[in-house]
Short mmCIF file of C-alpha atoms and ligand atoms in Angstrom, two decimals:
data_model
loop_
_atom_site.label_atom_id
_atom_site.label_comp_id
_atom_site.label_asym_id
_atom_site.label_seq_id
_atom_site.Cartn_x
_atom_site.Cartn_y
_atom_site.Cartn_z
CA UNK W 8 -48.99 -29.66 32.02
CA UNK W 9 -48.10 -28.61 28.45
CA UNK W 10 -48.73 -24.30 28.77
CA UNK W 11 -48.56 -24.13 24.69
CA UNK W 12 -51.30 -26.85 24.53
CA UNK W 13 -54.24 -25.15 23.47
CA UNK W 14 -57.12 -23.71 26.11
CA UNK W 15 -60.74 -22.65 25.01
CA UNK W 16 -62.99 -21.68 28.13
CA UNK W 17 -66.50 -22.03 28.59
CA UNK W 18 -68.16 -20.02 31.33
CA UNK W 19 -71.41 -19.01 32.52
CA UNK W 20 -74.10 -19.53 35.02
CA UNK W 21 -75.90 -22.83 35.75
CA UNK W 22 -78.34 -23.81 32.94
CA UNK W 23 -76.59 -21.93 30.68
CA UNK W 24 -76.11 -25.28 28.92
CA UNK W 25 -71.75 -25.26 29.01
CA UNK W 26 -71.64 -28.69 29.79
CA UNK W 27 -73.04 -29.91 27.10
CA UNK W 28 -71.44 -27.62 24.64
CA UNK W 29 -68.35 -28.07 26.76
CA UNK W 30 -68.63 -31.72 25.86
CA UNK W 31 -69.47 -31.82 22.25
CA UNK W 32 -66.82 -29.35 21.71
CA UNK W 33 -64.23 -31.66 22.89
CA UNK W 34 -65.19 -34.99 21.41
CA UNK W 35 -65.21 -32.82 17.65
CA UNK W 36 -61.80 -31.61 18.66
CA UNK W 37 -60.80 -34.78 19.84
CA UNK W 38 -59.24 -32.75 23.02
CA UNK W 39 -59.83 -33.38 26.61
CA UNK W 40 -62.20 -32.09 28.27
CA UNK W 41 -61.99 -30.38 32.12
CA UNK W 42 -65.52 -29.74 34.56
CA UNK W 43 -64.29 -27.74 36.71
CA UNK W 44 -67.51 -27.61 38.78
CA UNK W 45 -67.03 -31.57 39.50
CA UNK W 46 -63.87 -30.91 40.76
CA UNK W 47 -65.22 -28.52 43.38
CA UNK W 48 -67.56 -30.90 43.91
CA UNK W 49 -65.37 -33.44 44.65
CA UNK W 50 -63.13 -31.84 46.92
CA UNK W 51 -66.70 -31.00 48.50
CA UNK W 52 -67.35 -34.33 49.47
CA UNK W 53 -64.43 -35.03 50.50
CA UNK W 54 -64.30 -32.35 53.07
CA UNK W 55 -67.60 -33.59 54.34
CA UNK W 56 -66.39 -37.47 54.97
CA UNK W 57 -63.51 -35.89 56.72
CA UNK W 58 -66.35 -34.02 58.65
CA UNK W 59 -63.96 -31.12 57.99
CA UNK W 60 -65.33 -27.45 59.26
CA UNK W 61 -66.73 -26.12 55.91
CA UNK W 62 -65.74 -22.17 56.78
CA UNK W 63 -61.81 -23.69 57.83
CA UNK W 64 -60.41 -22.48 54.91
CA UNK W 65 -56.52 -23.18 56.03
CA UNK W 66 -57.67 -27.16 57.01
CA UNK W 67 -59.48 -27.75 53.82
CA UNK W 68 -56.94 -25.70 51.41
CA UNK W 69 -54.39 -28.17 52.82
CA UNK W 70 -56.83 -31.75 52.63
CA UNK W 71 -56.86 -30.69 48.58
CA UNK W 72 -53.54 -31.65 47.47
CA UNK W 73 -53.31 -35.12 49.31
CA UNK W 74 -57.09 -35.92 47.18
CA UNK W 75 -56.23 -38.20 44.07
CA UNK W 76 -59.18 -36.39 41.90
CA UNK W 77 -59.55 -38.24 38.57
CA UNK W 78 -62.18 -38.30 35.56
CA UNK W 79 -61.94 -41.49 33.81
CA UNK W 80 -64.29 -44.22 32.20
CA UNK W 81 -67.06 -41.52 32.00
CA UNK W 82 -66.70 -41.18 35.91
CA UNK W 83 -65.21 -38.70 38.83
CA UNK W 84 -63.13 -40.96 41.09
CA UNK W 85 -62.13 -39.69 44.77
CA UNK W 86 -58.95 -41.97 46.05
CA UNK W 87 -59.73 -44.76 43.67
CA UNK W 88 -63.27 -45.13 44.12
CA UNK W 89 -66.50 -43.75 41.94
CA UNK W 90 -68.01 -40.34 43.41
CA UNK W 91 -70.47 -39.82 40.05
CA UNK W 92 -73.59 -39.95 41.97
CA UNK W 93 -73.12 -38.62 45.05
CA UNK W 94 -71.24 -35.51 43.90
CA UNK W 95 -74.59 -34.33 42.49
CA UNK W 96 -76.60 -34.45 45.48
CA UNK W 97 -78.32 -31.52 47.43
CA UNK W 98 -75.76 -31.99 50.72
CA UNK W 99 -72.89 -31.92 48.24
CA UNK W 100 -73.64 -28.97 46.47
CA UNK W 101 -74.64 -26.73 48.99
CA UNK W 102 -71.11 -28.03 50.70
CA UNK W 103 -69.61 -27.39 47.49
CA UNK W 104 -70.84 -23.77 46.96
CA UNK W 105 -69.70 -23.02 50.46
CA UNK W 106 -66.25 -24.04 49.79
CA UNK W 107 -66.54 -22.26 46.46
CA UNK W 108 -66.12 -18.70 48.22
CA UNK W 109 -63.12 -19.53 50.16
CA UNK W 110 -59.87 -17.63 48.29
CA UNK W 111 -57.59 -20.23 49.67
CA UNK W 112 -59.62 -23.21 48.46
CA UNK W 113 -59.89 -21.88 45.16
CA UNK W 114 -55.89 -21.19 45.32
CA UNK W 115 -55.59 -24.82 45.81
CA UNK W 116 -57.28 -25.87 43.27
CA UNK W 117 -55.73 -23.54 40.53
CA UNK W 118 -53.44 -26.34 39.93
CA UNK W 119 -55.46 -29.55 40.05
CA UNK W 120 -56.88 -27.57 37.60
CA UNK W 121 -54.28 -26.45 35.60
CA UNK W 122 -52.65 -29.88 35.52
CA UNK W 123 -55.74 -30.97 32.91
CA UNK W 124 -54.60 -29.15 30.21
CA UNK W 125 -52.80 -31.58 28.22
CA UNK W 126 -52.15 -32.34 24.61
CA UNK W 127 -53.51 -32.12 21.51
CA UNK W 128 -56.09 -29.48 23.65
CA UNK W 129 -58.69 -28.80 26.45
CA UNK W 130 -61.78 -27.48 26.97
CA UNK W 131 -62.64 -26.08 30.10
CA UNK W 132 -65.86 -25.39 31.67
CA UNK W 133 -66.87 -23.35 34.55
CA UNK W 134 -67.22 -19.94 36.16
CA UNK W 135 -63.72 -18.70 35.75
CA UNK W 136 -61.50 -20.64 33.35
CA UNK W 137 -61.13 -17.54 31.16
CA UNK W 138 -60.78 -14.77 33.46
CA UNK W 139 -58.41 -16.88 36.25
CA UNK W 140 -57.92 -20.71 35.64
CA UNK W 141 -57.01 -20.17 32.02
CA UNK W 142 -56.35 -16.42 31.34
CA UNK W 143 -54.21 -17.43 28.36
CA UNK W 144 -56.62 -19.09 25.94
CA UNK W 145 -57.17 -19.10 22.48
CA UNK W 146 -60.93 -19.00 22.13
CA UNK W 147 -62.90 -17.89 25.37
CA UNK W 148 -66.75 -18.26 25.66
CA UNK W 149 -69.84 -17.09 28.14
CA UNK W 150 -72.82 -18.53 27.83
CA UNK W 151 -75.63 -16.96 29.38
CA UNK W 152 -79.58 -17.37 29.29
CA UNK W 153 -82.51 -15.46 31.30
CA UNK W 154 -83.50 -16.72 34.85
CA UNK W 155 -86.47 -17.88 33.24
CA UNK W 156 -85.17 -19.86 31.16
CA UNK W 157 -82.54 -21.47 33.36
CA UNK W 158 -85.38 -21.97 35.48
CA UNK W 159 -87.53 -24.14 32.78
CA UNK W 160 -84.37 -26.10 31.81
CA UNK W 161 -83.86 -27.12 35.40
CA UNK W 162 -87.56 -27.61 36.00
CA UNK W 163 -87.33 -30.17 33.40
CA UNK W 164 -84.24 -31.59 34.64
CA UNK W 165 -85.68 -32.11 38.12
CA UNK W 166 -89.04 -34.13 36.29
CA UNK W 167 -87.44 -36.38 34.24
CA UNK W 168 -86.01 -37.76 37.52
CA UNK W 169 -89.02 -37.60 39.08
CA UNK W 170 -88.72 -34.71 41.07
CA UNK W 171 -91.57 -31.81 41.07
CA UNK W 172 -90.62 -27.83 41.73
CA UNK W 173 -92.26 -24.80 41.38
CA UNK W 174 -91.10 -22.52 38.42
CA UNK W 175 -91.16 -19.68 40.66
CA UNK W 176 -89.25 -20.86 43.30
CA UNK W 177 -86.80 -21.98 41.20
CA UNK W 178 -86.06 -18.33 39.19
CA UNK W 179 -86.12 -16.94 42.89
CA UNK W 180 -83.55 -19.34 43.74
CA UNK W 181 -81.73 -18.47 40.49
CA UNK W 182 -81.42 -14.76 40.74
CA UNK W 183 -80.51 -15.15 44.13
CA UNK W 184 -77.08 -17.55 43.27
CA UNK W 185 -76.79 -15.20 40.17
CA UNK W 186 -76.35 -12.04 42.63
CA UNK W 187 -73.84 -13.84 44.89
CA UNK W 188 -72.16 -15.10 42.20
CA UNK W 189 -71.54 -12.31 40.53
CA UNK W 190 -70.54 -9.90 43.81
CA UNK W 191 -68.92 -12.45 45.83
CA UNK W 192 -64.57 -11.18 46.29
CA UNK W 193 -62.86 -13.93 44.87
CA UNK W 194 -63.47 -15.28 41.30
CA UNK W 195 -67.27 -13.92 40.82
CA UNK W 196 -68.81 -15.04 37.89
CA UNK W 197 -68.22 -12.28 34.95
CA UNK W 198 -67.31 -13.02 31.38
CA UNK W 199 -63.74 -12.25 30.58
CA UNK W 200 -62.85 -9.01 28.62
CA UNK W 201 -61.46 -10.99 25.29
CA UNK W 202 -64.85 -13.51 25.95
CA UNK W 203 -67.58 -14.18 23.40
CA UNK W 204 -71.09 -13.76 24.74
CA UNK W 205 -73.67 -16.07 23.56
CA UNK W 206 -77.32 -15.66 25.14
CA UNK W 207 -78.72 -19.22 24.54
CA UNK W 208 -82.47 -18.11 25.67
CA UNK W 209 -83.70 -18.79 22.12
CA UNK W 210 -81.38 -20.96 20.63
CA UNK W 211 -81.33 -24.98 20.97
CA UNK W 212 -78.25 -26.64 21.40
CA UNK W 213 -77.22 -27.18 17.59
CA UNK W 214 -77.73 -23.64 17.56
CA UNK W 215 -75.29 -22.79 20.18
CA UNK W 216 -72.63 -25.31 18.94
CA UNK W 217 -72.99 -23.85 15.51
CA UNK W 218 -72.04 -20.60 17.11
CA UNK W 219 -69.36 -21.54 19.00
CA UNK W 220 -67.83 -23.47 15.87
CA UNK W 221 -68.33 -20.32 13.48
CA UNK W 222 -66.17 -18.60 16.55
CA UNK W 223 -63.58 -20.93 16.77
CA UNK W 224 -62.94 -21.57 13.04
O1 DC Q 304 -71.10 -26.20 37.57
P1 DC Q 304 -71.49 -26.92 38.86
O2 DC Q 304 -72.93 -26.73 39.26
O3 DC Q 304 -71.10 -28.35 38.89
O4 DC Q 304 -70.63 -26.18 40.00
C1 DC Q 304 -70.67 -26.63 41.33
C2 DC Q 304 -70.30 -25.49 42.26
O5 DC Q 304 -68.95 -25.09 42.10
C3 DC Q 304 -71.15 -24.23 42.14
O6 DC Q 304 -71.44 -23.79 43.46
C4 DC Q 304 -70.24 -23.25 41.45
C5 DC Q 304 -68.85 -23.69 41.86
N1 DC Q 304 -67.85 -23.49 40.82
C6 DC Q 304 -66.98 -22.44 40.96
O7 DC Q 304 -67.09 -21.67 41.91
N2 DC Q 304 -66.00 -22.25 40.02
C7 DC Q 304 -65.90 -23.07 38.97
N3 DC Q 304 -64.95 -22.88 38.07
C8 DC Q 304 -66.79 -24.16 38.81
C9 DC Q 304 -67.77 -24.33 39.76
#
């Protein structure tokens, strides 16, 4: 870890569209590029092949550092073998947000974390690269968008894989995460004081980058 290698953090709610900011941001820089979220998801699934008590915080703070957790090739590896897929499933992410709220867990993951910030840059995405992973960056962003509108991005997520919902279950399921998220102890999901607050309900994605550029230049 390089700590005068430039940080800019991306945080916000689900279907707030980060990622894809996150990742368009980084291949214009040329920098590299950190998902935090995958890497709680990884250390998700591997807590659940080692059938590991999902509430033992001390047990699964001290299974993280012996995980080899690596993003290469356009993939999320666990030990040497491709997790991609199955890091995105239902019984991973519910796992995942679990071990999400346990301080210890996210103490032990502060440096995974940390070690991705490497030269010429990084950009981070997540919940709380700019308020704890990365409190030291240059350029710090929230993106946010209206329930509603999370909901319809993810309701059109879900049918282009085939997969139907109802739009009302989904913003119920939305506000609820939203509410824990934002009142749970450890790390809840705020912007950071020095962040800059986007709401990308009306925009499209250009319009968002183009923001975030005008920001950062
Ligand atoms: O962004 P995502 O959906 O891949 O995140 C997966 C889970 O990890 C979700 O429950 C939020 C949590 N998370 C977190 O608590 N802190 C982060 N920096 C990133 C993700």
């Amino acid at each position: 870890m390089n700590e005068q290698t430039l940080v800019i953090t991306i945080d916000g709610p689900a279907g707030a569209g980060k990622g894809t900011i996150a990742c368009r941001l980084a291949d214009k820089l040329g920098w590299h590029m950190l998902d935090s979220g995958a890497i709680y998801r990884v250390a998700a699934l591997a807590a659940l092949r080692q059938h590991l008590d999902l509430q033992d915080e001390t047990t699964l703070a001290a299974m993280i550092p012996t995980l080899q957790i690596e993003f290469k090739q356009g993939e999320a590896w666990l030990d040497g073998v491709i997790v991609t897929g199955e890091i995105r499933n239902e019984t991973c992410a519910s796992a995942t947000s679990q071990i999400a709220a346990l301080p210890a867990v996210r103490a032990a993951l502060l440096e995974v974390q940390r070690h991705f910030q490497q030269a010429p840059g990084l950009v981070a995405d997540g919940r709380d690269m700019g308020t704890v992973v990365f409190p030291e960056a240059s350029h710090k962003f929230y993106l946010t968008a209206s329930a509603e509108i999370r909901a319809e991005r993810r309701l059109k997520q879900l049918s282009e894989q085939g997969l139907s919902a109802k739009l009302c279950d989904l913003i119920q399921d939305i506000n609820a995460r939203d509410e824990r998220d934002a009142n749970r102890p450890v790390a809840p999901l705020k912007p950071a004081d020095d962040a800059v607050l986007i709401d990308t309900s009306s925009l499209d994605q250009d319009e968002v980058f183009a923001a975030v550029l005008h920001h950062i230049a």
